[in-house]
Amino acid sequence: MSQWLNAAFRHLKLPEILLFKFDLCANEAVTNIISYAFPENGIHEISLRMSFINLVASLEIEDDGIPFNPLDAPQHIQPASLEEAKIGGLGIDLIRHLMDECTYARHNGRNVLKMIVNVPKIEHSPVASPYNQH
Amino acid sequence: MNIIDEQLNSGVFKINLSGRMDIAGVAQIEAKFEGMTAAPRMAIVVDMSEVPYMSSIGIRALLMNAKAVRRRGGKFALLSPQPDVKMVLETSGIDQLISVCSNLDEAVSKVIS
């Protein structure tokens, strides 16, 4: 997935500086989907679509699992000390912090998570079409 | 990922991590990592300078080991994370729970004080 994202970034001429953010958030989101949206295991499909249109960089992740909205997870509360820190639950929190906007929708029996970063300045004007992976 | 241990003259036990700290990477080192932070080691510095990427699974590994060391009264510090990894540590608030140092002298003084 990281290699695909790398290729998508080159294809769309997205600023390299955003690659780490999207790589991280894609990994966190897909990990969550695999953990929660497929309770019955079996073969499932997760598709990713990276686009860059009008200074909006957007990664859409779609899966055919049970309804699962990762954005429903409660806000992470910063523990006062290492002793009080709980293990886990940090993935969605990283997504919330690193993305400018996240939306979730259930469409045609599929979960659709959209993660967006508004790109303030660009050096190249993108002309390419969206980049897909299934 | 790779993990290498190093006993420093100061009595500090240094653990050098390298590679992407994602699900696959952490799976390769977590057992060794846990073993290296186990008793009797009380002063541990984890060198992050060769880690270009870290997801929440990496944070989890750091937290679990730091908590174990703290539980028995030891000290644990992170050394020289790369900018992106440092950003993850800050975003998740881990830098408020575990010392993050930019040079070895500072890290050593944090864990032996």
Tab-separated table of N, CA, C and O in Angstrom, chain A residues 2 17 20-21 23-25 27-28 31 76 78-91 93-94 97-98, chain B residues 20 22-23 52-57 59-60 63-64 66-67 70-71 76 84-85 87-88 91-94 96-98:
chain	number	residue	atom	x	y	z
A	2	SER	N	1.967	1.221	0.769
A	2	SER	CA	2.861	2.384	0.807
A	2	SER	C	3.486	2.635	-0.556
A	2	SER	O	3.639	3.779	-0.979
A	17	ILE	N	5.920	16.306	0.714
A	17	ILE	CA	5.837	16.543	2.157
A	17	ILE	C	4.569	15.930	2.768
A	17	ILE	O	4.523	15.634	3.965
A	20	PHE	N	4.126	11.283	3.927
A	20	PHE	CA	4.178	10.612	5.232
A	20	PHE	C	2.804	10.614	5.905
A	20	PHE	O	2.339	9.598	6.405
A	21	LYS	N	2.151	11.782	5.891
A	21	LYS	CA	0.819	11.908	6.502
A	21	LYS	C	-0.162	10.911	5.916
A	21	LYS	O	-0.873	10.206	6.629
A	23	ASP	N	0.494	8.239	4.068
A	23	ASP	CA	0.956	6.863	4.263
A	23	ASP	C	0.519	6.394	5.655
A	23	ASP	O	-0.027	5.304	5.837
A	24	LEU	N	0.742	7.243	6.630
A	24	LEU	CA	0.388	6.898	8.013
A	24	LEU	C	-1.125	6.719	8.164
A	24	LEU	O	-1.596	5.713	8.699
A	25	CYS	N	-1.879	7.697	7.663
A	25	CYS	CA	-3.338	7.639	7.851
A	25	CYS	C	-3.959	6.482	7.068
A	25	CYS	O	-4.908	5.855	7.547
A	27	ASN	N	-2.490	3.606	6.464
A	27	ASN	CA	-2.175	2.410	7.251
A	27	ASN	C	-3.069	2.285	8.483
A	27	ASN	O	-3.550	1.198	8.799
A	28	GLU	N	-3.280	3.412	9.165
A	28	GLU	CA	-4.128	3.374	10.372
A	28	GLU	C	-5.569	3.003	9.989
A	28	GLU	O	-6.207	2.197	10.656
A	31	THR	N	-5.818	-0.686	8.817
A	31	THR	CA	-5.660	-1.567	9.995
A	31	THR	C	-6.965	-1.633	10.771
A	31	THR	O	-7.402	-2.708	11.192
A	76	HIS	N	-9.464	10.831	21.925
A	76	HIS	CA	-8.412	10.349	22.827
A	76	HIS	C	-8.169	11.376	23.929
A	76	HIS	O	-8.113	12.571	23.667
A	78	GLN	N	-5.543	12.709	26.655
A	78	GLN	CA	-4.120	12.624	26.990
A	78	GLN	C	-3.954	12.194	28.453
A	78	GLN	O	-4.455	12.867	29.365
A	79	PRO	N	-3.286	11.057	28.695
A	79	PRO	CA	-3.096	10.632	30.092
A	79	PRO	C	-2.100	11.548	30.802
A	79	PRO	O	-1.233	12.148	30.159
A	80	ALA	N	-2.239	11.633	32.123
A	80	ALA	CA	-1.368	12.521	32.892
A	80	ALA	C	0.024	11.924	33.062
A	80	ALA	O	0.991	12.648	33.244
A	81	SER	N	0.121	10.614	32.988
A	81	SER	CA	1.431	9.997	33.197
A	81	SER	C	1.535	8.715	32.383
A	81	SER	O	0.535	8.187	31.886
A	82	LEU	N	2.764	8.237	32.290
A	82	LEU	CA	3.030	6.988	31.568
A	82	LEU	C	2.254	5.834	32.212
A	82	LEU	O	1.723	4.966	31.518
A	83	GLU	N	2.181	5.854	33.546
A	83	GLU	CA	1.472	4.791	34.273
A	83	GLU	C	0.008	4.718	33.855
A	83	GLU	O	-0.571	3.648	33.767
A	84	GLU	N	-0.595	5.874	33.617
A	84	GLU	CA	-2.020	5.915	33.282
A	84	GLU	C	-2.292	5.692	31.795
A	84	GLU	O	-3.446	5.520	31.398
A	85	ALA	N	-1.250	5.738	30.980
A	85	ALA	CA	-1.441	5.640	29.530
A	85	ALA	C	-1.995	4.273	29.149
A	85	ALA	O	-1.511	3.249	29.620
A	86	LYS	N	-3.017	4.289	28.313
A	86	LYS	CA	-3.588	3.033	27.840
A	86	LYS	C	-2.925	2.670	26.522
A	86	LYS	O	-2.540	3.528	25.742
A	87	ILE	N	-2.804	1.369	26.307
A	87	ILE	CA	-2.188	0.896	25.070
A	87	ILE	C	-3.286	0.816	24.005
A	87	ILE	O	-4.300	0.187	24.212
A	88	GLY	N	-3.059	1.432	22.873
A	88	GLY	CA	-4.006	1.306	21.760
A	88	GLY	C	-4.947	2.487	21.598
A	88	GLY	O	-4.952	3.420	22.406
A	89	GLY	N	-5.737	2.439	20.537
A	89	GLY	CA	-6.705	3.499	20.261
A	89	GLY	C	-6.101	4.779	19.705
A	89	GLY	O	-6.771	5.795	19.599
A	90	LEU	N	-4.830	4.704	19.314
A	90	LEU	CA	-4.168	5.934	18.865
A	90	LEU	C	-4.299	6.163	17.365
A	90	LEU	O	-4.108	7.275	16.889
A	91	GLY	N	-4.634	5.121	16.618
A	91	GLY	CA	-4.686	5.230	15.166
A	91	GLY	C	-5.666	6.277	14.672
A	91	GLY	O	-5.302	7.183	13.912
A	93	ASP	N	-6.971	8.620	16.297
A	93	ASP	CA	-6.594	9.927	16.817
A	93	ASP	C	-5.540	10.601	15.932
A	93	ASP	O	-5.596	11.804	15.673
A	94	LEU	N	-4.600	9.798	15.446
A	94	LEU	CA	-3.585	10.341	14.533
A	94	LEU	C	-4.262	10.837	13.259
A	94	LEU	O	-3.947	11.913	12.755
A	97	HIS	N	-5.916	14.149	13.845
A	97	HIS	CA	-4.957	15.249	13.991
A	97	HIS	C	-4.280	15.632	12.679
A	97	HIS	O	-3.994	16.791	12.439
A	98	LEU	N	-3.987	14.629	11.859
A	98	LEU	CA	-3.148	14.898	10.689
A	98	LEU	C	-3.932	15.318	9.451
A	98	LEU	O	-3.398	15.977	8.567
B	20	ARG	N	11.257	0.623	9.016
B	20	ARG	CA	9.895	1.156	9.160
B	20	ARG	C	9.182	0.498	10.331
B	20	ARG	O	9.036	-0.720	10.376
B	22	ASP	N	6.172	-0.200	11.207
B	22	ASP	CA	4.765	-0.450	10.893
B	22	ASP	C	4.404	-1.854	11.392
B	22	ASP	O	5.189	-2.458	12.133
B	23	ILE	N	3.269	-2.376	11.000
B	23	ILE	CA	2.836	-3.676	11.536
B	23	ILE	C	3.885	-4.759	11.268
B	23	ILE	O	4.286	-5.488	12.174
B	52	PRO	N	12.499	5.670	9.749
B	52	PRO	CA	11.922	6.733	8.920
B	52	PRO	C	10.398	6.851	9.030
B	52	PRO	O	9.818	7.839	8.593
B	53	TYR	N	9.758	5.832	9.624
B	53	TYR	CA	8.291	5.791	9.609
B	53	TYR	C	7.814	5.095	10.871
B	53	TYR	O	8.397	4.088	11.290
B	54	MET	N	6.756	5.627	11.472
B	54	MET	CA	6.190	4.943	12.634
B	54	MET	C	4.681	5.155	12.650
B	54	MET	O	4.200	6.281	12.565
B	55	SER	N	3.930	4.059	12.759
B	55	SER	CA	2.476	4.159	12.871
B	55	SER	C	2.089	3.853	14.313
B	55	SER	O	2.947	3.651	15.175
B	56	SER	N	0.781	3.790	14.597
B	56	SER	CA	0.341	3.600	15.978
B	56	SER	C	0.822	2.279	16.572
B	56	SER	O	0.973	2.152	17.778
B	57	ILE	N	1.102	1.311	15.716
B	57	ILE	CA	1.618	0.027	16.216
B	57	ILE	C	3.030	0.220	16.800
B	57	ILE	O	3.408	-0.437	17.768
B	59	ILE	N	4.043	3.144	18.175
B	59	ILE	CA	3.802	3.862	19.430
B	59	ILE	C	3.460	2.864	20.523
B	59	ILE	O	3.938	2.939	21.649
B	60	ARG	N	2.626	1.913	20.140
B	60	ARG	CA	2.196	0.873	21.074
B	60	ARG	C	3.397	0.104	21.638
B	60	ARG	O	3.489	-0.118	22.851
B	63	LEU	N	5.342	2.390	23.993
B	63	LEU	CA	4.589	2.599	25.239
B	63	LEU	C	4.656	1.371	26.146
B	63	LEU	O	4.884	1.502	27.354
B	64	MET	N	4.446	0.194	25.562
B	64	MET	CA	4.432	-1.026	26.372
B	64	MET	C	5.764	-1.228	27.075
B	64	MET	O	5.800	-1.538	28.271
B	66	ALA	N	8.140	1.111	27.628
B	66	ALA	CA	8.400	2.218	28.564
B	66	ALA	C	7.622	2.013	29.866
B	66	ALA	O	8.134	2.252	30.954
B	67	LYS	N	6.393	1.542	29.729
B	67	LYS	CA	5.566	1.297	30.926
B	67	LYS	C	6.178	0.188	31.790
B	67	LYS	O	6.220	0.292	33.018
B	70	ARG	N	9.179	1.554	33.594
B	70	ARG	CA	8.755	2.477	34.647
B	70	ARG	C	8.175	1.728	35.850
B	70	ARG	O	8.427	2.088	36.998
B	71	ARG	N	7.425	0.667	35.575
B	71	ARG	CA	6.784	-0.111	36.656
B	71	ARG	C	7.792	-0.647	37.662
B	71	ARG	O	7.500	-0.778	38.829
B	76	PHE	N	13.505	5.403	30.874
B	76	PHE	CA	13.434	5.070	29.453
B	76	PHE	C	13.380	6.377	28.669
B	76	PHE	O	12.572	7.247	28.986
B	84	ASP	N	9.531	13.328	10.847
B	84	ASP	CA	8.180	12.762	10.686
B	84	ASP	C	7.789	11.911	11.897
B	84	ASP	O	6.648	11.951	12.358
B	85	VAL	N	8.744	11.148	12.390
B	85	VAL	CA	8.476	10.282	13.545
B	85	VAL	C	8.277	11.141	14.793
B	85	VAL	O	7.392	10.878	15.615
B	87	MET	N	7.074	14.078	14.803
B	87	MET	CA	5.731	14.656	14.654
B	87	MET	C	4.663	13.666	15.159
B	87	MET	O	3.708	14.071	15.835
B	88	VAL	N	4.846	12.382	14.856
B	88	VAL	CA	3.890	11.366	15.344
B	88	VAL	C	3.928	11.286	16.873
B	88	VAL	O	2.886	11.213	17.529
B	91	THR	N	2.149	14.440	18.070
B	91	THR	CA	0.716	14.426	17.777
B	91	THR	C	-0.034	13.498	18.723
B	91	THR	O	-1.144	13.790	19.167
B	92	SER	N	0.596	12.372	19.048
B	92	SER	CA	-0.076	11.402	19.918
B	92	SER	C	0.159	11.706	21.400
B	92	SER	O	-0.355	10.996	22.255
B	93	GLY	N	0.941	12.733	21.678
B	93	GLY	CA	1.173	13.127	23.076
B	93	GLY	C	2.163	12.237	23.807
B	93	GLY	O	2.364	12.367	25.010
B	94	ILE	N	2.819	11.333	23.066
B	94	ILE	CA	3.775	10.407	23.691
B	94	ILE	C	4.996	11.161	24.218
B	94	ILE	O	5.611	10.766	25.196
B	96	GLN	N	4.990	13.686	25.841
B	96	GLN	CA	4.691	14.166	27.195
B	96	GLN	C	4.850	13.054	28.234
B	96	GLN	O	4.866	13.312	29.435
B	97	LEU	N	4.927	11.816	27.761
B	97	LEU	CA	4.981	10.667	28.672
B	97	LEU	C	6.368	10.023	28.719
B	97	LEU	O	6.760	9.441	29.713
B	98	ILE	N	7.076	10.117	27.583
B	98	ILE	CA	8.413	9.521	27.468
B	98	ILE	C	9.363	10.637	27.029
B	98	ILE	O	9.030	11.393	26.120
